Short mmCIF file of C-alpha atoms in Angstrom, two decimals:
data_model
loop_
_atom_site.label_atom_id
_atom_site.label_comp_id
_atom_site.label_asym_id
_atom_site.label_seq_id
_atom_site.Cartn_x
_atom_site.Cartn_y
_atom_site.Cartn_z
CA GLY A 1 -4.95 -12.27 -54.53
CA ALA A 2 -5.41 -15.66 -56.13
CA GLY A 3 -4.71 -14.59 -59.71
CA VAL A 4 -1.65 -13.50 -61.68
CA SER A 5 -0.60 -10.03 -60.68
CA GLN A 6 1.34 -7.66 -62.94
CA SER A 7 2.81 -4.26 -62.24
CA PRO A 8 2.81 -1.55 -63.26
CA SER A 9 -0.49 -1.68 -65.10
CA ASN A 10 0.56 1.34 -67.12
CA LYS A 11 4.00 2.73 -67.85
CA VAL A 12 4.88 5.74 -69.96
CA THR A 13 8.57 6.26 -70.56
CA GLU A 14 10.89 8.19 -72.79
CA LYS A 15 12.86 6.60 -75.56
CA GLY A 16 16.20 5.34 -74.31
CA LYS A 17 15.10 4.71 -70.72
CA ASP A 18 15.09 1.28 -69.09
CA VAL A 19 11.89 -0.28 -67.77
CA GLU A 20 11.12 -3.21 -65.49
CA LEU A 21 7.86 -5.12 -65.60
CA ARG A 22 6.93 -7.46 -62.78
CA CYS A 23 4.82 -10.60 -62.69
CA ASP A 24 3.65 -12.47 -59.61
CA PRO A 25 2.18 -15.85 -60.70
CA ILE A 26 -0.45 -17.99 -59.06
CA SER A 27 1.00 -19.70 -56.02
CA GLY A 28 2.32 -23.16 -56.86
CA HIS A 29 2.45 -22.60 -60.62
CA THR A 30 5.84 -23.69 -61.89
CA ALA A 31 5.55 -22.42 -65.46
CA LEU A 32 5.53 -18.72 -66.25
CA TYR A 33 5.19 -17.10 -69.68
CA TRP A 34 5.73 -13.61 -71.07
CA TYR A 35 3.91 -12.50 -74.21
CA ARG A 36 3.70 -9.18 -76.00
CA GLN A 37 0.61 -7.88 -77.76
CA SER A 38 0.75 -4.86 -79.99
CA LEU A 39 -2.45 -2.98 -80.83
CA GLY A 40 -4.77 -5.16 -82.89
CA GLN A 41 -2.26 -7.98 -83.09
CA GLY A 42 -1.99 -11.49 -81.70
CA LEU A 43 0.16 -12.66 -78.81
CA GLU A 44 3.87 -12.74 -79.53
CA PHE A 45 5.75 -15.29 -77.40
CA LEU A 46 8.76 -13.82 -75.61
CA ILE A 47 10.05 -16.31 -73.04
CA TYR A 48 8.91 -18.98 -70.65
CA PHE A 49 10.23 -20.29 -67.36
CA GLN A 50 9.97 -23.72 -65.81
CA GLY A 51 10.90 -23.03 -62.23
CA ASN A 52 13.77 -20.56 -62.36
CA SER A 53 15.10 -21.86 -65.68
CA ALA A 54 14.23 -20.42 -69.07
CA PRO A 55 14.32 -23.34 -71.56
CA ASP A 56 13.12 -21.11 -74.38
CA LYS A 57 14.24 -17.52 -74.83
CA SER A 58 13.76 -17.61 -78.58
CA GLY A 59 11.05 -14.98 -78.62
CA LEU A 60 13.03 -12.16 -77.04
CA PRO A 61 13.17 -9.54 -79.84
CA SER A 62 16.70 -8.29 -79.15
CA ASP A 63 19.45 -8.27 -76.55
CA ARG A 64 17.78 -5.21 -75.00
CA PHE A 65 15.22 -7.61 -73.55
CA SER A 66 15.98 -9.86 -70.60
CA ALA A 67 13.97 -11.70 -67.98
CA GLU A 68 14.61 -13.50 -64.78
CA ARG A 69 12.66 -15.47 -62.25
CA THR A 70 13.67 -15.96 -58.67
CA GLY A 71 12.51 -18.43 -56.05
CA GLY A 72 10.31 -20.10 -58.64
CA SER A 73 7.88 -17.27 -58.20
CA VAL A 74 8.15 -13.60 -59.20
CA SER A 75 9.50 -12.75 -62.64
CA THR A 76 10.86 -9.49 -63.98
CA LEU A 77 11.03 -8.52 -67.65
CA THR A 78 13.56 -5.78 -68.29
CA ILE A 79 13.74 -3.69 -71.44
CA GLN A 80 16.86 -1.57 -71.78
CA ARG A 81 17.15 1.55 -73.93
CA THR A 82 13.48 1.43 -74.88
CA GLN A 83 12.42 2.20 -78.43
CA GLN A 84 9.05 3.33 -79.73
CA GLU A 85 8.44 -0.08 -81.31
CA ASP A 86 8.56 -1.58 -77.81
CA SER A 87 5.18 0.04 -77.09
CA ALA A 88 2.71 -2.78 -76.44
CA VAL A 89 0.85 -4.64 -73.73
CA TYR A 90 3.12 -7.13 -71.99
CA LEU A 91 1.16 -10.10 -70.70
CA CYS A 92 2.34 -12.59 -68.13
CA ALA A 93 0.70 -15.96 -67.62
CA SER A 94 1.31 -18.92 -65.35
CA SER A 95 0.36 -22.57 -65.44
CA SER A 96 0.83 -25.71 -63.40
CA GLY A 97 3.74 -26.70 -65.61
CA LEU A 98 2.49 -30.24 -66.21
CA PRO A 99 3.40 -31.62 -69.65
CA ASN A 100 1.14 -30.44 -72.46
CA THR A 101 -0.76 -28.22 -70.07
CA GLY A 102 -1.87 -25.28 -72.15
CA GLU A 103 -4.19 -23.87 -69.52
CA LEU A 104 -2.63 -20.51 -68.90
CA PHE A 105 -3.91 -17.94 -66.45
CA PHE A 106 -3.16 -14.43 -67.60
CA GLY A 107 -2.56 -11.27 -65.67
CA GLU A 108 -4.17 -7.99 -66.67
CA GLY A 109 -1.03 -6.92 -68.50
CA SER A 110 1.37 -4.00 -68.34
CA ARG A 111 0.74 -1.38 -71.00
CA LEU A 112 4.02 0.21 -72.06
CA THR A 113 4.11 3.44 -74.02
CA VAL A 114 7.46 4.72 -75.24
CA LEU A 115 7.41 8.35 -76.30
CA GLN B 1 4.96 -20.32 -93.00
CA LYS B 2 3.50 -19.08 -89.72
CA GLU B 3 3.38 -21.59 -86.88
CA VAL B 4 -0.34 -21.00 -86.39
CA GLU B 5 -2.65 -19.52 -89.00
CA GLN B 6 -6.12 -18.13 -88.47
CA ASN B 7 -8.37 -15.97 -90.59
CA SER B 8 -8.15 -12.57 -88.89
CA GLY B 9 -11.73 -11.70 -89.85
CA PRO B 10 -13.78 -9.88 -88.91
CA LEU B 11 -16.28 -12.71 -89.04
CA SER B 12 -19.84 -11.49 -88.76
CA VAL B 13 -22.57 -13.93 -87.72
CA PRO B 14 -26.26 -13.32 -86.97
CA GLU B 15 -27.46 -13.98 -83.45
CA GLY B 16 -28.61 -17.56 -83.05
CA ALA B 17 -26.53 -18.88 -85.94
CA ILE B 18 -23.43 -21.11 -85.82
CA ALA B 19 -20.03 -19.41 -85.83
CA SER B 20 -17.19 -21.48 -87.30
CA LEU B 21 -13.58 -20.58 -86.52
CA ASN B 22 -10.67 -22.36 -88.17
CA CYS B 23 -6.99 -22.79 -87.44
CA THR B 24 -4.06 -24.62 -89.03
CA TYR B 25 -0.71 -25.28 -87.41
CA SER B 26 2.71 -26.34 -88.65
CA ASP B 27 4.29 -28.14 -85.66
CA ARG B 28 3.50 -31.86 -86.03
CA GLY B 29 4.83 -32.34 -82.50
CA SER B 30 1.81 -30.52 -81.08
CA GLN B 31 -0.19 -32.83 -78.84
CA SER B 32 -2.76 -30.56 -77.26
CA PHE B 33 -4.77 -27.66 -78.55
CA PHE B 34 -6.50 -24.76 -76.89
CA TRP B 35 -8.96 -22.04 -77.76
CA TYR B 36 -8.81 -18.75 -75.89
CA ARG B 37 -11.29 -15.91 -76.00
CA GLN B 38 -10.16 -12.31 -75.66
CA TYR B 39 -12.60 -9.48 -75.17
CA SER B 40 -11.48 -6.06 -76.30
CA GLY B 41 -9.11 -4.53 -73.76
CA LYS B 42 -9.00 -7.71 -71.66
CA SER B 43 -6.62 -10.62 -71.25
CA PRO B 44 -7.21 -13.99 -72.94
CA GLU B 45 -9.16 -16.68 -71.09
CA LEU B 46 -9.29 -20.39 -71.85
CA ILE B 47 -12.59 -21.69 -73.20
CA MET B 48 -11.80 -25.08 -74.75
CA SER B 49 -9.07 -27.70 -74.89
CA ILE B 50 -8.82 -30.77 -77.12
CA TYR B 51 -6.24 -33.55 -77.11
CA SER B 52 -7.56 -36.29 -79.41
CA ASN B 53 -8.78 -36.39 -82.99
CA GLY B 54 -12.49 -35.84 -83.33
CA ASP B 55 -14.99 -33.60 -81.62
CA LYS B 56 -15.26 -32.33 -78.07
CA GLU B 57 -18.40 -30.58 -76.93
CA ASP B 58 -18.84 -28.23 -73.97
CA GLY B 59 -22.15 -26.45 -73.82
CA ARG B 60 -22.56 -24.32 -76.94
CA PHE B 61 -18.92 -24.86 -77.92
CA THR B 62 -17.51 -27.73 -79.99
CA ALA B 63 -13.83 -28.12 -80.73
CA GLN B 64 -12.75 -30.31 -83.65
CA LEU B 65 -9.26 -31.70 -84.20
CA ASN B 66 -7.67 -33.43 -87.19
CA LYS B 67 -3.98 -34.02 -86.51
CA ALA B 68 -3.33 -35.58 -89.92
CA SER B 69 -4.51 -32.37 -91.58
CA GLN B 70 -3.00 -30.20 -88.83
CA TYR B 71 -6.33 -28.51 -88.45
CA VAL B 72 -8.39 -27.47 -85.45
CA SER B 73 -11.69 -25.63 -85.37
CA LEU B 74 -14.18 -24.15 -82.93
CA LEU B 75 -17.93 -24.08 -83.48
CA ILE B 76 -20.17 -21.83 -81.44
CA ARG B 77 -23.85 -22.79 -81.62
CA ASP B 78 -26.73 -20.40 -80.92
CA SER B 79 -24.33 -17.45 -81.08
CA GLN B 80 -25.00 -14.63 -78.64
CA PRO B 81 -23.87 -10.99 -78.73
CA SER B 82 -21.74 -11.78 -75.67
CA ASP B 83 -19.71 -14.15 -77.87
CA SER B 84 -18.36 -11.16 -79.78
CA ALA B 85 -14.62 -11.29 -79.12
CA THR B 86 -11.34 -12.36 -80.66
CA TYR B 87 -10.75 -16.12 -80.59
CA LEU B 88 -7.17 -17.33 -80.37
CA CYS B 89 -6.05 -20.79 -81.41
CA ALA B 90 -3.07 -22.13 -79.46
CA PRO B 91 -1.34 -25.47 -80.05
CA PHE B 92 0.95 -26.68 -77.31
CA GLY B 93 4.03 -27.47 -79.35
CA GLY B 94 6.79 -29.99 -79.10
CA ALA B 95 8.95 -27.26 -77.59
CA GLN B 96 6.64 -27.28 -74.57
CA LYS B 97 5.35 -23.80 -75.11
CA LEU B 98 1.98 -22.36 -76.11
CA VAL B 99 2.06 -20.55 -79.45
CA PHE B 100 -0.90 -18.35 -80.32
CA GLY B 101 -2.39 -17.57 -83.70
CA GLN B 102 -3.22 -14.00 -84.65
CA GLY B 103 -6.82 -14.56 -83.66
CA THR B 104 -10.17 -14.27 -85.46
CA ARG B 105 -12.34 -11.32 -84.55
CA LEU B 106 -15.96 -12.48 -84.26
CA THR B 107 -18.95 -10.17 -84.22
CA ILE B 108 -22.44 -11.47 -83.43
CA ASN B 109 -25.14 -9.23 -84.83
CA PRO B 110 -28.44 -8.99 -82.88
#
């Protein structure tokens, strides 16, 4: 498709398990963002990529969280040893990457529930 | 101090009236500003962008920017029930990333 694709759309896991969330951005978009949104809350910035590099990882909540992007395209957000407070919707967005371009195109999100 | 501050609401406005949404930001390096709309259970979508001080109009929407006061607002004229959503203010900061406010939940009453 032409939009940002995220998988899985829904993930239920047990506390302590690792999870991987995938994002496939719009073709040609060089910038890719991960945000987290807890129920009734705003968007919490996690990390962004320009190409395969992550200039800003300041939003990652702990060292249990990591992300990578390969080939300037698909990105994976990994959460190790999940905790209940990790339950949220994880949103991925991509943009053209031009300076000051705040036009982000969001995926439908991956809803993570940690039991 | 939060990077971006918005009144969380809920803001209730009668149909046909003007809805006014406000936002302040702390990063003086921000050069561009964006308003996103998020319907319940959906992802955010861009509705307005503004880069210069003053007003920018697009249909029923007007964005206003005052960089000296670090203030940006969104006016929605002739409010419709379909405008009921959460509106997120997002400055594009000097760190080249988009930082979102908590959002203002707007309800338009028929």
